[in-house]
Amino acid sequence: MASKRVTDNQRLRAVILAGGWSLVGLLGSELLAVPLIGTVLFVAGPLSDTVYYSVTMVASGIGMVALAGAYFWLHDHTVDYLDVKWPSLREIGYSVLGFLALFGALIVVSLLTQALGVQTADHNVTQIVEESGSVEIYLVLAVLSFLVIAPVEELFYRNIVQKSLYETFSPRQAVVIASGLFALIHIPVYLTNGLGPLLTTLPFLFVLALVLGESYRRTRNLTVPILIHAVFNAVQFLYQYLVEVNDLATGTGLLS
């Protein structure tokens, strides 16, 4: 809980540090993934597009976990700082409500963008699938959403970035600030679509992070936002797969 004696300079410093760690999580994990990917290529030789992208995602996840470990070490945190517990029935209820809220928001965004004739930005994985023709990537990512993507992102952006702000801000303020940072660090993923679609997509990513952050604040259990994030991503990946294999209209493009 933030103290009333916290100064504006301390608050600004906390936001800058949180933003810095957000960038470290994104860029650092990709840099750390390079030698891991190189090792796999050296040992296994050329890989299919699906396997290569899967290895890339796993390697990035390992890199982000390593950076989380570095954060714990630098701040003298023990494993007790990690808020992972088996969810209670109440917390499972929060997970279901969080997913429904996000799915409802996704439907609203889709209807609004269609009515207004504007586009949301496609995730870079959509472009990779289109260029490679490997639609199986979506199926692999649906599984990795539970095993890698959601766990490592929630560990870093909720248990580290959001929680680090609790010392200088109220928990609710920390949720809002961390959610803004979460949306902003996704800009490189969507920037190739152009400025217009990017500006349409960022508010939804902010809402996504708000739901995840608030579920974490209320339960103090990282498992809850992990479940929400994983199921939400997996549903979208599976939907995109069905769109591709059945030659349907365009998908949502709001994968996170």
Short mmCIF file of C-alpha atoms in Angstrom, two decimals:
data_model
loop_
_atom_site.label_atom_id
_atom_site.label_comp_id
_atom_site.label_asym_id
_atom_site.label_seq_id
_atom_site.Cartn_x
_atom_site.Cartn_y
_atom_site.Cartn_z
CA MET A 1 0.00 0.00 0.00
CA ALA A 2 1.37 3.39 -0.99
CA SER A 3 2.29 5.80 1.78
CA LYS A 4 0.73 9.26 1.93
CA ARG A 5 4.25 10.72 2.23
CA VAL A 6 5.30 9.52 -1.22
CA THR A 7 6.54 12.49 -3.26
CA ASP A 8 5.81 13.26 -6.91
CA ASN A 9 9.45 12.54 -7.76
CA GLN A 10 9.16 9.10 -6.17
CA ARG A 11 5.99 8.41 -8.13
CA LEU A 12 7.62 9.52 -11.39
CA ARG A 13 10.66 7.39 -10.66
CA ALA A 14 8.44 4.38 -9.94
CA VAL A 15 6.61 4.79 -13.26
CA ILE A 16 9.88 5.19 -15.17
CA LEU A 17 11.33 2.09 -13.53
CA ALA A 18 8.16 0.11 -14.22
CA GLY A 19 8.22 1.28 -17.83
CA GLY A 20 11.89 0.36 -18.06
CA TRP A 21 11.24 -3.15 -16.79
CA SER A 22 8.32 -3.45 -19.24
CA LEU A 23 10.71 -2.75 -22.11
CA VAL A 24 13.33 -5.05 -20.62
CA GLY A 25 10.76 -7.82 -20.51
CA LEU A 26 9.82 -7.33 -24.16
CA LEU A 27 13.17 -6.58 -25.79
CA GLY A 28 15.37 -8.51 -23.37
CA SER A 29 13.40 -11.72 -23.75
CA GLU A 30 13.77 -11.54 -27.53
CA LEU A 31 17.51 -10.92 -27.27
CA LEU A 32 17.97 -13.80 -24.84
CA ALA A 33 15.97 -16.02 -27.19
CA VAL A 34 18.49 -15.59 -30.03
CA PRO A 35 21.23 -17.89 -28.66
CA LEU A 36 18.62 -20.47 -27.63
CA ILE A 37 17.10 -20.48 -31.11
CA GLY A 38 20.57 -20.64 -32.64
CA THR A 39 21.42 -23.67 -30.52
CA VAL A 40 18.25 -25.47 -31.61
CA LEU A 41 18.97 -24.72 -35.28
CA PHE A 42 22.57 -25.91 -34.88
CA VAL A 43 21.49 -29.20 -33.30
CA ALA A 44 18.31 -29.92 -35.26
CA GLY A 45 19.04 -28.24 -38.59
CA PRO A 46 16.38 -26.45 -40.69
CA LEU A 47 12.93 -26.34 -39.13
CA SER A 48 9.46 -26.01 -40.58
CA ASP A 49 7.76 -22.63 -40.18
CA THR A 50 5.47 -24.00 -37.47
CA VAL A 51 8.26 -25.57 -35.45
CA TYR A 52 10.51 -22.53 -35.86
CA TYR A 53 7.83 -20.14 -34.62
CA SER A 54 7.05 -22.47 -31.72
CA VAL A 55 10.73 -22.62 -30.75
CA THR A 56 10.87 -18.83 -30.96
CA MET A 57 7.92 -18.43 -28.60
CA VAL A 58 9.31 -20.94 -26.09
CA ALA A 59 12.77 -19.35 -26.23
CA SER A 60 11.29 -15.89 -25.64
CA GLY A 61 9.34 -17.28 -22.71
CA ILE A 62 12.49 -18.74 -21.21
CA GLY A 63 14.19 -15.39 -21.71
CA MET A 64 11.40 -13.55 -19.89
CA VAL A 65 11.52 -16.02 -16.99
CA ALA A 66 15.28 -15.44 -16.77
CA LEU A 67 14.69 -11.68 -16.63
CA ALA A 68 12.05 -12.18 -13.93
CA GLY A 69 14.65 -14.15 -11.99
CA ALA A 70 17.10 -11.27 -12.43
CA TYR A 71 14.48 -8.87 -11.05
CA PHE A 72 13.92 -11.11 -8.03
CA TRP A 73 17.68 -11.32 -7.44
CA LEU A 74 18.25 -7.56 -7.77
CA HIS A 75 15.45 -6.80 -5.31
CA ASP A 76 16.28 -9.62 -2.88
CA HIS A 77 12.88 -11.26 -3.40
CA THR A 78 12.37 -14.89 -2.48
CA VAL A 79 9.91 -17.35 -3.95
CA ASP A 80 7.35 -16.01 -1.47
CA TYR A 81 7.06 -12.90 -3.68
CA LEU A 82 5.60 -15.10 -6.41
CA ASP A 83 1.80 -14.98 -6.03
CA VAL A 84 0.94 -18.36 -7.55
CA LYS A 85 -1.61 -20.50 -5.72
CA TRP A 86 -4.13 -23.16 -6.61
CA PRO A 87 -7.34 -21.21 -7.37
CA SER A 88 -10.31 -21.42 -5.05
CA LEU A 89 -13.87 -21.68 -6.38
CA ARG A 90 -14.22 -17.93 -5.86
CA GLU A 91 -11.08 -17.31 -7.90
CA ILE A 92 -12.24 -19.65 -10.65
CA GLY A 93 -15.39 -17.55 -10.72
CA TYR A 94 -13.26 -14.44 -11.21
CA SER A 95 -11.48 -16.21 -14.06
CA VAL A 96 -14.78 -17.02 -15.78
CA LEU A 97 -16.11 -13.48 -15.28
CA GLY A 98 -12.86 -12.01 -16.58
CA PHE A 99 -12.95 -14.13 -19.71
CA LEU A 100 -16.62 -13.29 -20.35
CA ALA A 101 -15.89 -9.58 -19.88
CA LEU A 102 -13.06 -9.71 -22.39
CA PHE A 103 -15.02 -11.80 -24.87
CA GLY A 104 -17.92 -9.37 -24.59
CA ALA A 105 -15.57 -6.43 -25.12
CA LEU A 106 -14.11 -8.18 -28.16
CA ILE A 107 -17.57 -8.59 -29.68
CA VAL A 108 -18.39 -4.93 -29.01
CA VAL A 109 -15.12 -3.81 -30.59
CA SER A 110 -15.72 -6.01 -33.64
CA LEU A 111 -19.25 -4.63 -34.11
CA LEU A 112 -18.11 -1.03 -33.66
CA THR A 113 -15.23 -1.33 -36.09
CA GLN A 114 -17.51 -2.88 -38.69
CA ALA A 115 -20.16 -0.20 -38.19
CA LEU A 116 -17.61 2.63 -38.37
CA GLY A 117 -15.69 1.09 -41.23
CA VAL A 118 -12.37 1.14 -39.37
CA GLN A 119 -9.81 -1.59 -38.91
CA THR A 120 -8.06 -3.00 -35.90
CA ALA A 121 -4.43 -4.02 -36.21
CA ASP A 122 -3.53 -7.62 -36.96
CA HIS A 123 -1.07 -9.33 -34.63
CA ASN A 124 2.25 -10.09 -36.33
CA VAL A 125 1.51 -13.82 -36.08
CA THR A 126 -1.34 -13.28 -38.56
CA GLN A 127 1.13 -11.86 -41.08
CA ILE A 128 3.54 -14.75 -40.44
CA VAL A 129 0.79 -17.29 -41.12
CA GLU A 130 -0.25 -15.50 -44.30
CA GLU A 131 3.33 -15.38 -45.59
CA SER A 132 4.21 -18.97 -44.67
CA GLY A 133 0.84 -20.63 -45.22
CA SER A 134 1.36 -22.60 -42.00
CA VAL A 135 -2.05 -22.29 -40.33
CA GLU A 136 -1.00 -24.97 -37.83
CA ILE A 137 0.86 -22.18 -36.02
CA TYR A 138 -2.49 -21.11 -34.55
CA LEU A 139 -3.06 -24.56 -33.06
CA VAL A 140 0.40 -24.62 -31.50
CA LEU A 141 -0.09 -21.13 -30.09
CA ALA A 142 -3.42 -22.15 -28.55
CA VAL A 143 -1.48 -24.72 -26.50
CA LEU A 144 1.45 -22.39 -25.81
CA SER A 145 -1.02 -19.80 -24.49
CA PHE A 146 -1.43 -22.03 -21.43
CA LEU A 147 2.13 -23.31 -21.17
CA VAL A 148 4.20 -20.24 -22.03
CA ILE A 149 2.56 -17.03 -23.25
CA ALA A 150 0.08 -16.25 -20.48
CA PRO A 151 2.19 -17.55 -17.56
CA VAL A 152 5.34 -15.61 -18.43
CA GLU A 153 3.55 -12.39 -19.43
CA GLU A 154 1.44 -12.38 -16.27
CA LEU A 155 4.50 -13.18 -14.15
CA PHE A 156 6.34 -10.22 -15.60
CA TYR A 157 3.64 -7.61 -16.13
CA ARG A 158 1.44 -8.34 -13.12
CA ASN A 159 3.65 -9.97 -10.46
CA ILE A 160 6.61 -7.68 -11.25
CA VAL A 161 5.56 -4.48 -13.08
CA GLN A 162 2.16 -3.96 -11.44
CA LYS A 163 3.24 -5.16 -8.01
CA SER A 164 6.33 -2.91 -8.07
CA LEU A 165 4.00 0.10 -8.25
CA TYR A 166 2.18 -0.83 -5.02
CA GLU A 167 4.91 0.82 -2.96
CA THR A 168 4.25 4.29 -4.41
CA PHE A 169 0.66 4.09 -5.69
CA SER A 170 -2.57 2.63 -4.44
CA PRO A 171 -3.27 -0.84 -5.87
CA ARG A 172 -6.02 0.55 -8.13
CA GLN A 173 -3.71 3.25 -9.47
CA ALA A 174 -1.05 0.61 -10.03
CA VAL A 175 -3.50 -1.44 -12.10
CA VAL A 176 -4.22 1.54 -14.38
CA ILE A 177 -0.56 2.50 -14.80
CA ALA A 178 0.60 -1.07 -15.42
CA SER A 179 -2.24 -1.56 -17.91
CA GLY A 180 -1.12 1.50 -19.84
CA LEU A 181 2.43 0.19 -19.94
CA PHE A 182 1.19 -3.25 -21.06
CA ALA A 183 -0.69 -1.69 -23.97
CA LEU A 184 2.22 0.51 -24.99
CA ILE A 185 4.79 -2.28 -25.08
CA HIS A 186 2.58 -4.10 -27.62
CA ILE A 187 3.03 -1.24 -30.12
CA PRO A 188 5.93 -2.94 -31.98
CA VAL A 189 3.77 -6.05 -32.45
CA TYR A 190 1.00 -4.11 -34.20
CA LEU A 191 2.86 -1.13 -35.70
CA THR A 192 3.34 -2.72 -39.13
CA ASN A 193 -0.42 -2.39 -39.71
CA GLY A 194 -0.25 1.39 -39.80
CA LEU A 195 -1.08 4.14 -37.31
CA GLY A 196 -4.87 4.06 -37.73
CA PRO A 197 -5.40 0.37 -36.91
CA LEU A 198 -2.83 0.65 -34.12
CA LEU A 199 -4.74 3.49 -32.44
CA THR A 200 -7.94 1.46 -32.72
CA THR A 201 -6.35 -1.59 -31.13
CA LEU A 202 -4.46 0.02 -28.22
CA PRO A 203 -7.62 0.90 -26.20
CA PHE A 204 -8.72 -2.73 -26.33
CA LEU A 205 -5.30 -3.90 -25.15
CA PHE A 206 -5.61 -1.41 -22.29
CA VAL A 207 -9.00 -2.88 -21.34
CA LEU A 208 -7.53 -6.37 -21.58
CA ALA A 209 -4.75 -5.41 -19.18
CA LEU A 210 -7.22 -3.70 -16.85
CA VAL A 211 -9.23 -6.89 -16.52
CA LEU A 212 -6.10 -8.96 -15.95
CA GLY A 213 -4.64 -6.46 -13.51
CA GLU A 214 -7.84 -6.03 -11.54
CA SER A 215 -8.32 -9.79 -11.26
CA TYR A 216 -4.80 -10.00 -9.85
CA ARG A 217 -5.42 -7.09 -7.45
CA ARG A 218 -8.62 -8.61 -6.11
CA THR A 219 -7.36 -12.16 -5.68
CA ARG A 220 -3.60 -11.67 -5.12
CA ASN A 221 -3.30 -14.90 -7.07
CA LEU A 222 -1.42 -14.82 -10.37
CA THR A 223 -3.19 -18.00 -11.47
CA VAL A 224 -6.39 -16.02 -12.07
CA PRO A 225 -5.09 -13.59 -14.72
CA ILE A 226 -3.05 -16.44 -16.23
CA LEU A 227 -6.24 -18.46 -16.77
CA ILE A 228 -8.13 -15.47 -18.18
CA HIS A 229 -5.27 -14.55 -20.51
CA ALA A 230 -4.62 -18.11 -21.65
CA VAL A 231 -8.24 -19.00 -22.42
CA PHE A 232 -8.88 -15.66 -24.13
CA ASN A 233 -5.82 -16.04 -26.37
CA ALA A 234 -6.49 -19.73 -27.08
CA VAL A 235 -10.08 -19.04 -28.16
CA GLN A 236 -8.86 -16.38 -30.58
CA PHE A 237 -6.09 -18.58 -31.96
CA LEU A 238 -8.55 -21.41 -32.54
CA TYR A 239 -11.00 -18.98 -34.16
CA GLN A 240 -8.28 -17.67 -36.48
CA TYR A 241 -7.42 -21.27 -37.40
CA LEU A 242 -11.04 -21.98 -38.33
CA VAL A 243 -11.16 -18.77 -40.35
CA GLU A 244 -8.11 -19.81 -42.35
CA VAL A 245 -8.99 -23.46 -43.00
CA ASN A 246 -12.60 -22.68 -43.90
CA ASP A 247 -11.74 -19.59 -45.97
CA LEU A 248 -14.08 -17.41 -43.91
CA ALA A 249 -14.14 -13.64 -43.55
CA THR A 250 -11.30 -11.94 -41.67
CA GLY A 251 -10.70 -12.74 -38.00
CA THR A 252 -10.57 -10.39 -35.05
CA GLY A 253 -6.90 -9.41 -35.23
CA LEU A 254 -6.90 -8.60 -31.50
CA LEU A 255 -4.62 -11.35 -30.27
CA SER A 256 -2.41 -10.24 -27.39
#
